[in-house]
Amino acid sequence: MDHEDLSRSLPPLSPLSQYINSSTLSVPIIMVIELDSPIEKSKMIEFLRDVFVPINDRFSSIIVTDKKGVQRWKKVEITIEDHIFFPTFPSSGQTLEDYDALLDTYVSKVAMETTSEGGRRPPWEVHAFTYPTSNAKGTIVFKLSHAIGDGYSLMSALFNIYKRADDPSLPVTMPSVVPRPIGGGGSSRWSRIRSFVSMCVNTVTDSALSLLQATLLEDDKTVIRSGKVGVEFEPISISSVTFTLDQIRQVQDKVGGTTVNEVMTGVISYAIQLYIQRTGKVSNGATRMTALVVVNARMLRGFKTIADMLKAHIWGNHFSLLHVALPSTSSDQDLNNVDPLEFIIKAKDELRRKRNSMALYFTSRIWNIISSLKGPEVAAGYVHAIFKNTSISISSLIGPSQKIVIADHPINSFYYTVAGIPQSLIFTIVSYMGKLKVVVRTEREFIDAQVFVSCLKDALEKISDAADDHGKDGKVEFH
């Protein structure tokens, strides 16, 4: 087949999908599903073949590159058995804690391995850990190339194939939340003008910051950022902590008007400061630390609810990045004398200022301009540099409100993370059945994951205690 026939017959990957599926930046998504019942191998294979693969052609397609360097999807025949793995471990003399450790090691190993065998099969695989752990009677680990789609693409797929555990005939529902619109301003003419001017200023400054962060501007090396070249290839640890949405709502009710993501960004900011203090490696001066907050760009298309967005089947990668400055702590500052709620307020102000900006649009436009002028590999290097030069990333997903079933296996909990990102510390957050699971992916030999998780727990506890002294009302919202 010549180049012209190839172009006509095979759909191309989106520009963003090509950037994160390149020799410079290759990002897999890891989704871990903890089950309430032991895994039945035959049911899992049947589910993947008859339910999962038919969701979208990308699950039965490989990625090929044409003569112009454009990556395209090519549909192929697949064998399900080539995509599912059943690891074996000693089955006698092992405690649940032993299997916890084995699973953690296995998931970290799977995350760091190359997805697919040289492009000879579609870039996804499933690992069925059939041994009981402290949290599950069996665990399913999905590993998918980010080129297939972002978290909301996958959630959209699962949203349509999951069944409710209480009544399979009823639809799975999401929390009743409304996305916060970008922009704002009052109803008066002067308020609208002021809001427009503010948005223009923010757009220029935020777009310039994105350019600088990929070229000249780099965060300081700290106890959460090694700055090591090739850090994305270093061994990782994956830990998690679970909060209830009621805990988050208590903070919202007292602080007033904050979203769940604003609260969690504040909690993470505070936890970082606690971790810095506990390691004893506090800077003598102000330290530059920046978080990349992953924003679902579908929210900019007028959807009124998360469920509407999921039902629209907008596949692919539709996200952008907000550069959020994290508070710094100097050696002469005592965290015991700092009001923990300041971290929530600063996160709220910073995120809302960033949302009142068109930089979300222009950032992706800049990436595409670079790609059109110099090729997708150069654009991938630009995106890689943005991650490399910042300290952390934070992304979040909203999961179902009810308990759900996959392949007739009830799901106790699930979470996700990513690999291949050149950062020492990455946070992913997902809600499910009234709980919020925060996953901490760390550079194993650099960050003490156990200490950091304890800092996260302490951060929310201290913030909750401080919130008891405030009496403003708020409501739960997701951006």
Coordinates of C-alpha atoms in Angstrom, one line a residue:
M1 CA 0.0 0.0 0.0
D2 CA 1.5 3.4 -1.0
H3 CA 1.5 6.5 1.1
E4 CA -1.6 8.0 -0.4
D5 CA -3.6 4.8 0.1
L6 CA -2.3 4.6 3.7
S7 CA -3.4 8.2 4.4
R8 CA -6.9 7.6 3.0
S9 CA -7.5 4.2 4.7
L10 CA -6.0 4.7 8.2
P11 CA -7.1 7.3 10.7
P12 CA -4.3 9.4 12.2
L13 CA -3.6 9.8 15.9
S14 CA -4.4 13.2 17.2
P15 CA -1.4 15.5 17.5
L16 CA -1.4 15.2 21.3
S17 CA -1.6 11.4 21.1
Q18 CA 1.5 11.4 18.9
Y19 CA 3.4 13.6 21.4
I20 CA 2.8 11.2 24.2
N21 CA 3.6 8.2 22.1
S22 CA 7.0 9.0 20.8
S23 CA 10.6 8.1 21.3
T24 CA 10.9 11.2 23.5
L25 CA 7.8 10.7 25.6
S26 CA 5.9 7.4 26.0
V27 CA 3.2 7.4 28.6
P28 CA 1.2 4.3 29.7
I29 CA -1.9 4.5 31.9
I30 CA -2.1 1.9 34.7
M31 CA -5.5 1.2 36.1
V32 CA -5.8 -1.2 39.1
I33 CA -9.2 -2.7 39.9
E34 CA -9.6 -4.4 43.3
L35 CA -12.3 -7.1 43.3
D36 CA -14.7 -8.4 45.9
S37 CA -14.5 -12.0 44.5
P38 CA -11.8 -14.3 43.2
I39 CA -10.9 -13.9 39.5
E40 CA -12.5 -16.5 37.1
K41 CA -10.1 -16.8 34.2
S42 CA -12.7 -17.9 31.7
K43 CA -15.0 -14.9 32.5
M44 CA -12.2 -12.4 32.2
I45 CA -11.1 -13.7 28.8
E46 CA -14.8 -13.7 27.6
F47 CA -15.3 -10.2 28.9
L48 CA -12.2 -8.9 27.1
R49 CA -13.1 -10.6 23.9
D50 CA -16.9 -9.9 23.7
V51 CA -17.2 -6.7 25.7
F52 CA -14.0 -4.7 26.1
V53 CA -12.4 -4.9 22.7
P54 CA -15.6 -4.0 20.7
I55 CA -15.9 -0.7 22.7
N56 CA -13.6 1.0 20.3
D57 CA -11.5 0.1 17.2
R58 CA -8.4 1.3 18.9
F59 CA -8.4 -1.8 21.1
S60 CA -8.0 -3.9 18.0
S61 CA -5.5 -1.6 16.2
I62 CA -1.8 -1.2 16.1
I63 CA 0.1 2.1 15.6
V64 CA 1.9 2.5 12.3
T65 CA 3.9 5.4 10.9
D66 CA 3.6 6.6 7.4
K67 CA 6.3 8.1 5.2
K68 CA 5.7 11.6 6.5
G69 CA 6.1 10.5 10.1
V70 CA 2.4 10.6 10.9
Q71 CA 1.2 7.9 13.3
R72 CA -2.0 6.1 12.3
W73 CA -4.3 3.4 13.6
K74 CA -4.3 0.1 11.7
K75 CA -6.9 -2.4 12.5
V76 CA -5.7 -6.0 12.9
E77 CA -6.9 -9.4 14.1
I78 CA -6.1 -10.0 17.7
T79 CA -5.8 -13.0 20.0
I80 CA -7.1 -12.1 23.5
E81 CA -4.8 -14.6 25.1
D82 CA -1.9 -12.5 23.9
H83 CA -3.2 -9.5 25.9
I84 CA -4.0 -11.1 29.3
F85 CA -1.4 -12.4 31.8
F86 CA -1.8 -14.5 34.9
P87 CA 1.4 -14.1 37.0
T88 CA 2.2 -16.9 39.4
F89 CA 3.6 -16.7 42.9
P90 CA 4.0 -19.1 45.8
S91 CA 0.5 -20.1 47.1
S92 CA 1.5 -21.5 50.4
G93 CA 2.9 -19.9 53.5
Q94 CA 2.0 -16.4 52.3
T95 CA 0.1 -13.8 54.3
L96 CA -2.1 -11.1 52.9
E97 CA 0.6 -8.6 53.7
D98 CA 3.1 -10.8 51.7
Y99 CA 0.7 -10.6 48.7
D100 CA 0.3 -6.9 49.2
A101 CA 4.1 -6.5 48.8
L102 CA 4.2 -8.9 45.8
L103 CA 1.3 -6.9 44.1
D104 CA 3.0 -3.6 44.7
T105 CA 6.2 -4.8 43.2
Y106 CA 4.5 -6.4 40.3
V107 CA 2.4 -3.3 39.4
S108 CA 5.5 -1.1 39.6
K109 CA 7.3 -3.6 37.3
V110 CA 4.5 -3.7 34.8
A111 CA 4.3 0.1 34.8
M112 CA 7.9 0.5 33.8
E113 CA 8.0 -2.2 31.1
T114 CA 7.6 -1.3 27.4
T115 CA 3.9 -1.6 26.2
S116 CA 3.3 -4.0 23.4
E117 CA 6.0 -6.0 21.5
G118 CA 7.4 -3.6 19.0
G119 CA 4.0 -2.5 17.7
R120 CA 3.1 -6.1 16.7
R121 CA -0.1 -6.0 18.8
P122 CA -2.5 -3.3 20.0
P123 CA -0.9 -1.3 22.8
W124 CA -2.8 -2.6 25.8
E125 CA -2.7 -5.6 28.2
V126 CA -4.3 -6.9 31.3
H127 CA -2.7 -8.6 34.3
A128 CA -4.9 -10.7 36.5
F129 CA -3.4 -11.1 40.0
T130 CA -5.4 -14.0 41.3
Y131 CA -4.1 -13.9 44.9
P132 CA -6.0 -12.3 47.8
T133 CA -4.6 -9.1 49.3
S134 CA -5.6 -6.9 52.2
N135 CA -7.9 -4.9 49.9
A136 CA -9.2 -7.5 47.5
K137 CA -9.8 -11.2 46.7
G138 CA -8.3 -10.6 43.2
T139 CA -6.8 -7.6 41.4
I140 CA -7.0 -6.7 37.7
V141 CA -4.3 -4.4 36.3
F142 CA -5.0 -2.7 33.0
K143 CA -2.0 -1.2 31.2
L144 CA -2.9 0.9 28.1
S145 CA -0.9 3.3 25.9
H146 CA -2.0 6.9 26.6
A147 CA -2.3 7.2 22.8
I148 CA -5.5 5.1 23.0
G149 CA -7.1 7.9 25.0
D150 CA -6.9 9.8 28.2
G151 CA -8.6 9.0 31.5
Y152 CA -11.9 10.3 30.5
S153 CA -11.9 8.3 27.3
L154 CA -11.3 5.1 29.3
M155 CA -13.9 6.2 31.9
S156 CA -16.4 6.8 29.1
A157 CA -15.8 3.2 27.9
L158 CA -16.1 1.7 31.3
F159 CA -19.1 3.9 32.0
N160 CA -20.9 2.0 29.2
I161 CA -19.9 -1.5 30.1
Y162 CA -19.9 -1.5 33.9
K163 CA -23.1 -2.9 35.6
R164 CA -24.4 -1.8 38.9
A165 CA -23.9 -4.4 41.6
D166 CA -27.3 -3.7 43.3
D167 CA -29.3 -3.8 40.1
P168 CA -27.7 -4.4 36.7
S169 CA -30.8 -3.1 34.9
L170 CA -30.3 0.4 36.3
P171 CA -27.8 2.8 34.7
V172 CA -24.5 3.7 36.4
T173 CA -24.6 7.3 37.6
M174 CA -21.9 9.8 38.4
P175 CA -21.9 12.3 41.3
S176 CA -24.3 15.2 40.7
V177 CA -21.7 17.9 40.1
V178 CA -21.5 20.7 37.6
P179 CA -18.3 21.7 35.9
R180 CA -17.1 25.2 36.7
P181 CA -17.1 27.5 33.6
I182 CA -14.0 29.3 32.5
G183 CA -14.1 33.0 32.9
G184 CA -16.7 34.7 35.0
G185 CA -17.5 38.2 36.1
G186 CA -20.7 39.9 37.3
S187 CA -23.7 40.9 35.3
S188 CA -22.8 44.6 35.0
R189 CA -21.1 46.0 31.9
W190 CA -18.1 47.2 34.0
S191 CA -17.8 43.7 35.6
R192 CA -17.8 42.0 32.2
I193 CA -15.1 44.4 30.9
R194 CA -13.0 44.0 34.0
S195 CA -13.3 40.2 33.7
F196 CA -12.4 40.3 30.0
V197 CA -9.3 42.5 30.6
S198 CA -8.2 40.2 33.5
M199 CA -8.6 37.2 31.2
C200 CA -6.5 38.8 28.5
V201 CA -3.7 39.6 31.0
N202 CA -3.8 36.1 32.4
T203 CA -3.8 34.6 29.0
V204 CA -0.6 36.4 28.0
T205 CA 1.2 35.7 31.3
D206 CA 0.2 32.1 31.5
S207 CA 1.1 31.4 27.8
A208 CA 4.4 33.0 28.3
L209 CA 5.0 30.9 31.5
S210 CA 4.3 27.7 29.5
L211 CA 6.8 28.7 26.9
L212 CA 9.4 29.6 29.5
Q213 CA 8.8 26.4 31.4
A214 CA 9.6 24.3 28.3
T215 CA 12.8 26.3 27.5
L216 CA 14.5 28.5 30.1
L217 CA 12.6 28.2 33.4
E218 CA 13.2 25.2 35.6
D219 CA 12.0 24.4 39.2
D220 CA 14.6 24.1 41.9
K221 CA 15.9 20.7 42.9
T222 CA 14.2 19.7 46.2
V223 CA 13.3 16.6 48.2
I224 CA 10.4 16.1 45.8
R225 CA 12.3 16.8 42.6
S226 CA 15.6 15.1 41.9
G227 CA 16.0 16.8 38.5
K228 CA 17.8 13.7 37.3
V229 CA 18.2 13.2 33.6
G230 CA 16.1 10.2 32.5
V231 CA 14.1 10.2 35.8
E232 CA 11.2 8.7 33.9
F233 CA 13.2 5.4 33.6
E234 CA 14.0 5.2 37.3
P235 CA 12.2 2.5 39.5
I236 CA 9.0 3.8 40.9
S237 CA 6.8 3.1 43.9
I238 CA 3.0 3.4 43.9
S239 CA 1.2 4.1 47.2
S240 CA -2.3 5.3 48.0
V241 CA -4.4 6.9 50.7
T242 CA -8.2 6.9 50.9
F243 CA -10.3 9.8 52.1
T244 CA -14.0 10.1 52.3
L245 CA -15.8 12.8 50.3
D246 CA -17.5 13.7 53.6
Q247 CA -14.0 14.7 55.0
I248 CA -13.5 16.9 52.0
R249 CA -17.0 18.4 52.2
Q250 CA -16.4 19.3 55.9
V251 CA -13.5 21.5 54.8
Q252 CA -15.6 22.9 51.9
D253 CA -18.4 23.8 54.2
K254 CA -16.2 25.7 56.6
V255 CA -13.9 27.4 54.1
G256 CA -16.7 28.1 51.6
G257 CA -17.1 27.9 47.8
T258 CA -14.1 25.6 47.1
T259 CA -14.2 22.7 44.7
V260 CA -12.9 19.2 45.6
N261 CA -9.9 19.7 43.3
E262 CA -9.1 23.0 45.0
V263 CA -9.2 21.4 48.4
M264 CA -7.0 18.5 47.3
T265 CA -4.5 20.7 45.6
G266 CA -4.3 22.6 48.9
V267 CA -3.9 19.4 50.9
I268 CA -1.1 18.2 48.5
S269 CA 0.6 21.6 48.8
Y270 CA 0.5 21.3 52.6
A271 CA 1.7 17.7 52.6
I272 CA 4.7 18.6 50.5
Q273 CA 5.7 21.2 53.1
L274 CA 5.2 18.7 55.9
Y275 CA 7.4 16.2 54.0
I276 CA 10.1 18.9 53.5
Q277 CA 10.1 19.7 57.2
R278 CA 10.2 16.1 58.2
T279 CA 13.2 15.3 56.0
G280 CA 15.0 18.3 57.4
K281 CA 16.1 19.5 54.0
V282 CA 14.5 23.0 54.1
S283 CA 15.9 25.6 51.7
N284 CA 17.6 28.7 53.1
G285 CA 15.6 30.8 50.7
A286 CA 12.5 30.8 48.6
T287 CA 12.2 27.7 46.5
R288 CA 10.5 27.5 43.1
M289 CA 8.0 24.6 42.9
T290 CA 5.4 24.2 40.2
A291 CA 2.5 21.8 39.9
L292 CA 1.1 20.8 36.5
V293 CA -2.7 20.3 37.0
V294 CA -4.2 18.2 34.2
V295 CA -7.4 19.8 33.0
N296 CA -10.1 18.0 31.0
A297 CA -10.5 20.1 27.9
R298 CA -13.9 18.6 27.2
M299 CA -15.2 20.8 29.9
L300 CA -14.7 23.7 27.6
R301 CA -17.2 22.4 25.1
G302 CA -20.4 23.3 26.9
F303 CA -21.2 20.0 28.7
K304 CA -23.3 20.6 31.8
T305 CA -22.6 17.4 33.7
I306 CA -19.8 14.8 33.8
A307 CA -22.3 12.1 32.7
D308 CA -23.2 14.2 29.6
M309 CA -19.5 14.4 28.7
L310 CA -19.0 10.7 29.1
K311 CA -22.0 9.8 27.0
A312 CA -20.7 11.9 24.2
H313 CA -17.9 9.4 23.5
I314 CA -15.3 12.1 22.9
W315 CA -12.4 9.7 22.5
G316 CA -8.7 10.5 22.3
N317 CA -6.6 12.9 24.3
H318 CA -8.3 16.2 25.2
F319 CA -6.4 17.7 28.1
S320 CA -4.3 20.7 28.8
L321 CA -2.0 21.7 31.6
L322 CA -2.3 24.5 34.3
H323 CA 0.9 25.7 35.8
V324 CA 0.2 26.3 39.5
A325 CA 2.8 27.8 41.8
L326 CA 3.2 25.8 45.0
P327 CA 4.0 27.6 48.3
S328 CA 7.6 27.5 49.4
T329 CA 9.0 27.1 52.9
S330 CA 12.2 28.6 54.1
S331 CA 14.4 27.5 57.0
D332 CA 13.2 30.3 59.2
Q333 CA 9.5 29.4 58.8
D334 CA 7.7 27.2 61.4
L335 CA 4.8 25.3 59.9
N336 CA 3.3 25.1 63.4
N337 CA 2.6 28.8 63.2
V338 CA 1.0 28.7 59.7
D339 CA -2.7 28.3 59.4
P340 CA -3.2 25.1 57.3
L341 CA -6.3 26.7 55.6
E342 CA -3.9 29.2 53.9
F343 CA -2.9 26.3 51.6
I344 CA -6.5 25.7 50.6
I345 CA -7.1 29.5 50.0
K346 CA -4.0 29.9 48.0
A347 CA -4.8 26.8 45.9
K348 CA -8.3 28.2 45.3
D349 CA -7.1 31.6 44.3
E350 CA -4.3 30.3 42.0
L351 CA -6.5 27.7 40.2
R352 CA -9.3 30.2 39.6
R353 CA -6.9 32.8 38.3
K354 CA -5.5 30.2 35.9
R355 CA -9.0 29.1 34.8
N356 CA -9.8 32.7 33.9
S357 CA -7.4 32.5 31.0
M358 CA -7.4 31.3 27.4
A359 CA -3.9 29.8 27.9
L360 CA -5.6 26.4 28.0
Y361 CA -6.4 26.9 24.3
F362 CA -3.2 28.5 23.3
T363 CA -0.9 25.9 25.0
S364 CA -2.2 23.1 22.7
R365 CA -2.0 25.5 19.7
I366 CA 1.6 26.2 20.5
W367 CA 2.3 22.4 20.6
N368 CA 0.6 22.0 17.2
I369 CA 2.4 24.9 15.6
I370 CA 5.8 23.4 16.7
S371 CA 4.7 20.0 15.3
S372 CA 3.7 21.5 11.9
L373 CA 6.9 23.4 11.6
K374 CA 9.4 20.9 13.0
G375 CA 7.6 17.6 13.3
P376 CA 5.8 15.7 16.1
E377 CA 9.0 14.5 17.7
V378 CA 10.2 18.0 18.3
A379 CA 6.7 18.9 19.8
A380 CA 7.0 15.8 22.0
G381 CA 10.3 17.1 23.2
Y382 CA 8.7 20.4 24.0
V383 CA 5.9 18.7 26.1
H384 CA 8.5 16.4 27.7
A385 CA 10.5 19.5 28.8
I386 CA 7.4 21.1 30.4
F387 CA 7.0 18.0 32.7
K388 CA 10.8 17.7 33.3
N389 CA 11.1 21.3 34.4
T390 CA 8.3 21.3 36.9
S391 CA 8.0 19.5 40.2
I392 CA 4.8 17.5 40.3
S393 CA 1.6 16.6 38.3
I394 CA -1.9 16.3 39.6
S395 CA -4.8 14.7 37.7
S396 CA -8.2 13.5 38.8
L397 CA -11.2 11.5 37.6
I398 CA -14.8 11.2 38.8
G399 CA -16.0 7.6 39.2
P400 CA -19.4 6.0 39.7
S401 CA -21.4 6.7 42.8
Q402 CA -22.6 3.1 43.1
K403 CA -20.8 -0.2 43.5
I404 CA -20.1 -1.6 40.0
V405 CA -19.3 -5.0 38.5
I406 CA -16.8 -6.0 35.8
A407 CA -17.1 -9.5 34.1
D408 CA -19.5 -10.5 37.0
H409 CA -16.8 -9.5 39.5
P410 CA -17.9 -6.8 42.0
I411 CA -15.4 -3.9 42.3
N412 CA -14.3 -2.9 45.8
S413 CA -12.1 -0.1 44.7
F414 CA -10.0 1.1 41.8
Y415 CA -7.3 3.7 41.0
Y416 CA -5.0 4.7 38.3
T417 CA -1.6 6.2 37.7
V418 CA 0.8 6.9 34.8
A419 CA 4.4 6.1 34.0
G420 CA 6.9 7.6 31.6
I421 CA 6.5 11.2 33.0
P422 CA 9.9 12.8 33.8
Q423 CA 9.0 13.8 37.4
S424 CA 9.8 12.3 40.8
L425 CA 6.3 12.8 42.2
I426 CA 2.9 12.4 40.6
F427 CA -0.6 12.4 42.1
T428 CA -3.7 10.9 40.6
I429 CA -7.1 11.1 42.3
V430 CA -10.3 9.2 41.6
S431 CA -13.7 9.1 43.4
Y432 CA -15.8 6.0 43.8
M433 CA -18.7 5.2 46.1
G434 CA -18.3 8.3 48.2
K435 CA -14.5 7.8 48.7
L436 CA -11.6 9.7 47.2
K437 CA -8.4 7.6 46.6
V438 CA -5.2 9.6 46.2
V439 CA -2.4 7.7 44.5
V440 CA 1.2 8.8 45.0
R441 CA 3.7 7.7 42.3
T442 CA 7.2 8.4 43.5
E443 CA 10.8 7.9 42.3
R444 CA 11.6 4.9 44.5
E445 CA 15.2 5.6 45.6
F446 CA 14.6 9.3 46.0
I447 CA 11.3 9.8 47.9
D448 CA 10.2 7.9 50.9
A449 CA 6.6 7.0 49.8
Q450 CA 5.6 5.7 53.3
V451 CA 6.6 9.0 54.9
F452 CA 4.9 11.0 52.2
V453 CA 1.6 9.1 52.5
S454 CA 1.7 9.8 56.3
C455 CA 2.2 13.5 55.5
L456 CA -0.9 13.4 53.2
K457 CA -3.0 12.0 56.0
D458 CA -1.7 14.5 58.5
A459 CA -2.2 17.4 56.1
L460 CA -6.0 16.7 55.7
E461 CA -6.3 16.1 59.5
K462 CA -4.7 19.4 60.3
I463 CA -6.7 21.2 57.7
S464 CA -9.9 19.6 59.0
D465 CA -9.1 20.7 62.5
A466 CA -8.3 24.2 61.4
A467 CA -11.6 24.3 59.4
D468 CA -13.5 23.7 62.6
D469 CA -12.8 27.3 63.6
H470 CA -14.4 28.7 60.4
G471 CA -18.2 29.0 59.8
K472 CA -18.7 29.8 56.1
D473 CA -21.0 27.6 54.0
G474 CA -19.9 25.9 50.8
K475 CA -20.9 23.2 48.3
V476 CA -19.3 20.4 46.5
E477 CA -18.1 21.1 43.0
F478 CA -15.6 19.6 40.6
H479 CA -13.9 21.8 38.0

